[in-house]
PDB file of C-alpha atoms in Angstrom:
ATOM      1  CA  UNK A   1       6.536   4.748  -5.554  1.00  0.00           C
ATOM      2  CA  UNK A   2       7.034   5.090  -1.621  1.00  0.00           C
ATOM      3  CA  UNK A   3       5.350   7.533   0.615  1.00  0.00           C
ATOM      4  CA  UNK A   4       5.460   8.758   4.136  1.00  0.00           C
ATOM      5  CA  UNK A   5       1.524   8.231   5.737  1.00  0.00           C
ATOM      6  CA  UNK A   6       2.170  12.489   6.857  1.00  0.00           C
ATOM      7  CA  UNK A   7       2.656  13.050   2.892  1.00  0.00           C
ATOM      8  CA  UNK A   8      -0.984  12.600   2.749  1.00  0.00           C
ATOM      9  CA  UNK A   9      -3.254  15.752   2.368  1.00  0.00           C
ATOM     10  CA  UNK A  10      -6.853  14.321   1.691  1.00  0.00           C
ATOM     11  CA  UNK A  11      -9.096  12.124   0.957  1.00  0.00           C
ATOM     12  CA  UNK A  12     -12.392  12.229  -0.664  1.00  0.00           C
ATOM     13  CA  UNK A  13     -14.452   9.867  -2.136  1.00  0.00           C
ATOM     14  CA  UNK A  14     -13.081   9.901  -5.791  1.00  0.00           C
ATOM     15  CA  UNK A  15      -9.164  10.551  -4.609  1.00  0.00           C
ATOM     16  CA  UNK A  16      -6.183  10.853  -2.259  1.00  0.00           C
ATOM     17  CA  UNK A  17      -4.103  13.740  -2.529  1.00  0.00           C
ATOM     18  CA  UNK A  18      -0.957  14.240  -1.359  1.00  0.00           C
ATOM     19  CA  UNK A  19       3.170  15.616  -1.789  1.00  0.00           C
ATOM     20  CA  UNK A  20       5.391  13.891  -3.860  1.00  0.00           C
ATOM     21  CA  UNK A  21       9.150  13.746  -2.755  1.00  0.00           C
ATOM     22  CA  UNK A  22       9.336  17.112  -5.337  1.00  0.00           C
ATOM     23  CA  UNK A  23       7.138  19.080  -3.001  1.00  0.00           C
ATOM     24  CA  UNK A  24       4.307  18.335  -5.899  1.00  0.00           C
ATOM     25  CA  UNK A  25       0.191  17.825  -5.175  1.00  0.00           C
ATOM     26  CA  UNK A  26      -0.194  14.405  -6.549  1.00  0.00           C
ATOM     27  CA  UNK A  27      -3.803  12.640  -6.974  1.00  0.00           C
ATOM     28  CA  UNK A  28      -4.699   8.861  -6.707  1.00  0.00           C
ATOM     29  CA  UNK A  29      -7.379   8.039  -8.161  1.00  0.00           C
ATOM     30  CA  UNK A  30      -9.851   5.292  -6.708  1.00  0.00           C
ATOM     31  CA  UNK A  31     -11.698   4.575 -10.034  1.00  0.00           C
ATOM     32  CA  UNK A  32      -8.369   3.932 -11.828  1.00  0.00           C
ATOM     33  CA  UNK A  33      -7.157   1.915  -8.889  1.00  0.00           C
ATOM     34  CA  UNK A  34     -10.628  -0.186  -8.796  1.00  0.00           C
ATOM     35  CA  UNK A  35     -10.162  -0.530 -12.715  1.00  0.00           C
ATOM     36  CA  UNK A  36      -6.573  -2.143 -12.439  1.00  0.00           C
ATOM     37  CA  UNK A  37      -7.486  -4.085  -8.932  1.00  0.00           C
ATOM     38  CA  UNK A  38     -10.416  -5.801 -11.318  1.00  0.00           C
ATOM     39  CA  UNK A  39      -7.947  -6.784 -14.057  1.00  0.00           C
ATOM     40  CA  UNK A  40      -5.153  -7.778 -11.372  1.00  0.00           C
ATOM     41  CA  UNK A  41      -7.855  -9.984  -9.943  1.00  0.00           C
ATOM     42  CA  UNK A  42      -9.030 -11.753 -13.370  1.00  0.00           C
ATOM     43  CA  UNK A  43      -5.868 -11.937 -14.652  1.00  0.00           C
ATOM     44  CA  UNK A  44      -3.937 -14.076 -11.488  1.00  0.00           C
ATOM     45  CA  UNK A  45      -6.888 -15.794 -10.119  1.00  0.00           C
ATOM     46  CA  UNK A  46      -9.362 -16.291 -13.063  1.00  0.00           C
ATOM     47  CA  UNK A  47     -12.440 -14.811 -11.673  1.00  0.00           C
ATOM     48  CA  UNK A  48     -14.592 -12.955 -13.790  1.00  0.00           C
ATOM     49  CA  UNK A  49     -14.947  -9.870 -11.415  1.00  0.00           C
ATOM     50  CA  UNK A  50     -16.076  -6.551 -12.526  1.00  0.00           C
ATOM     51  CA  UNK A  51     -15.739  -3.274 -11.525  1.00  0.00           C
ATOM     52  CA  UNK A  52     -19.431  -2.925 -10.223  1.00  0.00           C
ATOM     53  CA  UNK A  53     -18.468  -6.130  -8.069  1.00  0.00           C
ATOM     54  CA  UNK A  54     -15.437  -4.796  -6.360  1.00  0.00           C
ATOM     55  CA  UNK A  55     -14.891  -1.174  -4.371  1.00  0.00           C
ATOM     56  CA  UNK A  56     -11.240  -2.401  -3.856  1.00  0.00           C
ATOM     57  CA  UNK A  57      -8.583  -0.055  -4.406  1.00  0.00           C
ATOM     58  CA  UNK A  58      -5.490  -1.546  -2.942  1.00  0.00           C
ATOM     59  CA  UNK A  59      -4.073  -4.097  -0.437  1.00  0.00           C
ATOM     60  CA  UNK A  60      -2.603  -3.513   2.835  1.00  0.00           C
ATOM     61  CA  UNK A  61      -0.466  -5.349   5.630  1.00  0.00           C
ATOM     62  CA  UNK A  62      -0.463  -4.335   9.107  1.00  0.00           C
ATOM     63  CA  UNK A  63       2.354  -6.992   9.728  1.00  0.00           C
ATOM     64  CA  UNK A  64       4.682  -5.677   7.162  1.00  0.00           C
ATOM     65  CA  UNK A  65       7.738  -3.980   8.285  1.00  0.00           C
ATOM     66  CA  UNK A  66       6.942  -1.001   7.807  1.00  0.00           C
ATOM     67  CA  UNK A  67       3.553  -1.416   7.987  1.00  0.00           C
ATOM     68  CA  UNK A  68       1.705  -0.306   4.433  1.00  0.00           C
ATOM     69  CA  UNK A  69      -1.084   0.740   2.326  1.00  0.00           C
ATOM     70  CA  UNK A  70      -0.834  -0.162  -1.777  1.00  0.00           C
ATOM     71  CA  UNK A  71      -2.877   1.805  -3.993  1.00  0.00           C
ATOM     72  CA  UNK A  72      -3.669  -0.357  -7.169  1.00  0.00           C
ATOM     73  CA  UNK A  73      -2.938   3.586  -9.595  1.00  0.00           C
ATOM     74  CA  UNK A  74      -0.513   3.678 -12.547  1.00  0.00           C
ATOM     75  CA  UNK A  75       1.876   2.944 -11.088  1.00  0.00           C
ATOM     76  CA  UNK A  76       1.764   2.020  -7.911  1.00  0.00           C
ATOM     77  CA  UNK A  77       1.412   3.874  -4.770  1.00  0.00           C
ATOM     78  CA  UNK A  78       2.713   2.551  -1.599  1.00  0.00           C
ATOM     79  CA  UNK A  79       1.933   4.488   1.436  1.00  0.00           C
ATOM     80  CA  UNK A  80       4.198   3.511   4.560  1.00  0.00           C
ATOM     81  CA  UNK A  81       4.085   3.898   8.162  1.00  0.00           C
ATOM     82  CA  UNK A  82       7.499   3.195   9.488  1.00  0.00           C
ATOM     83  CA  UNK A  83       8.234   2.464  13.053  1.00  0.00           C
ATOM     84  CA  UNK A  84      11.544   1.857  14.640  1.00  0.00           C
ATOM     85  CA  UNK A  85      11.544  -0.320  17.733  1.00  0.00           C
ATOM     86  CA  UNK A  86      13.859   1.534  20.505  1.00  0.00           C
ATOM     87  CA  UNK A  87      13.650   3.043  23.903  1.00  0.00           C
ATOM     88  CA  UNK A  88      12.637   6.661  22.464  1.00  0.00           C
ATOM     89  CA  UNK A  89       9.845   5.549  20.418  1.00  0.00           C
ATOM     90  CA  UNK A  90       8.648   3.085  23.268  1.00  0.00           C
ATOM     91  CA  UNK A  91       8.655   5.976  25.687  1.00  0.00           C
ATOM     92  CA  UNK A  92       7.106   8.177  23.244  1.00  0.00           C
ATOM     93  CA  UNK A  93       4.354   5.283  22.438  1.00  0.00           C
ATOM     94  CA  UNK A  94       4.952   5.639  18.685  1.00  0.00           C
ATOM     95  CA  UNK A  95       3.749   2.413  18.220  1.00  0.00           C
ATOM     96  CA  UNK A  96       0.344   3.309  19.420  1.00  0.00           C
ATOM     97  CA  UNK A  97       0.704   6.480  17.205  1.00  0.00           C
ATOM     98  CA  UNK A  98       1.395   4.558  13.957  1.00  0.00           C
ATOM     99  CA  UNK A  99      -1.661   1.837  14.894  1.00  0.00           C
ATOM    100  CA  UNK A 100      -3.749   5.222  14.533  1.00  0.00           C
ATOM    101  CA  UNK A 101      -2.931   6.319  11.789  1.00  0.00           C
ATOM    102  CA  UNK A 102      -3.162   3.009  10.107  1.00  0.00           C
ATOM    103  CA  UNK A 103      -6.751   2.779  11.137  1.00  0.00           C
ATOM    104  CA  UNK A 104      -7.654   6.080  10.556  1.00  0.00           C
ATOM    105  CA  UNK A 105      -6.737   5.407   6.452  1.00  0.00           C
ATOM    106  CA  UNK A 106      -8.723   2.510   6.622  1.00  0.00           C
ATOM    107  CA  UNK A 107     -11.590   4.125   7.873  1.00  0.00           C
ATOM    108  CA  UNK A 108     -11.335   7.375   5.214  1.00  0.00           C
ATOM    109  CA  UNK A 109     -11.015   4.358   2.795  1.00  0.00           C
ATOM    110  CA  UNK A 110     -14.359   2.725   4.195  1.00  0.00           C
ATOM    111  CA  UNK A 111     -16.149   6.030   4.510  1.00  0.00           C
ATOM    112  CA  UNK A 112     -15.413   7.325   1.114  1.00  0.00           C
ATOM    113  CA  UNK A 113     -17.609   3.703   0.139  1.00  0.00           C
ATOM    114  CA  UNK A 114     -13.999   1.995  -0.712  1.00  0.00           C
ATOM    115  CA  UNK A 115     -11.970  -1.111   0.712  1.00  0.00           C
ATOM    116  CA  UNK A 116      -8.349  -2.409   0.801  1.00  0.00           C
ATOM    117  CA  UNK A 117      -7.685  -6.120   0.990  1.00  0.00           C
ATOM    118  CA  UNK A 118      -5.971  -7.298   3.752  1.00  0.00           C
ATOM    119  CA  UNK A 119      -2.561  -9.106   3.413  1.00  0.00           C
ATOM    120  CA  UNK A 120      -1.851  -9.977   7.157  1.00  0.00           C
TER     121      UNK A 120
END
């Protein structure tokens, strides 16, 4: 599943909330998303990590186009921050914008004692 970064409401230290494409409060949940990072982890590389090992909850990739946040929940949760290179969003610095906002998650992510592995 695909969302828009301004689809997000919160974020707290057990969850993100935010609207579904139905105009619905949805919840991601970081222990589930630690809990299936773990097994993702053991099962493609064969490390034995556990969930008291790893605050991971997803991946992200700054150099993706659009740029992204992937929440490890059932099923998937990919939060996107899509920027179109033109003259309007140039002169409007949306690019700046979007860096932001990107950081911004990252830090609520950090704060709330969480991480996201980086893909770029």
């Amino acid at each position: 599943m695909e969302i828009h970064y301004r689809q997000l409401l919160d974020i707290t230290h057990d969850e993100i909330n935010y609207i579904d494409s139905n105009e619905q409060t949805q919840t991601i949940s970081f222990i589930d998303c630690r809990k299936n990072w773990v097994a993702f982890c053991n099962e493609t590389d064969g490390t034995k990590t556990t969930l008291e090992d790893s605050f991971c909850v997803g991946w992200r990739d700054w150099f993706s186009q659009p740029k992204y946040f992937e929440f490890f929940s059932e099923p998937k949760v990919k939060v996107i921050f899509p920027y179109n290179k033109n003259w309007f969003s140039i002169i409007r610095n949306e690019r700046k914008k979007i860096r932001l906002e990107f950081i911004r998650l990252q830090w609520k992510i950090n704060d709330c004692g969480h991480t996201t592995y980086d893909l770029g």
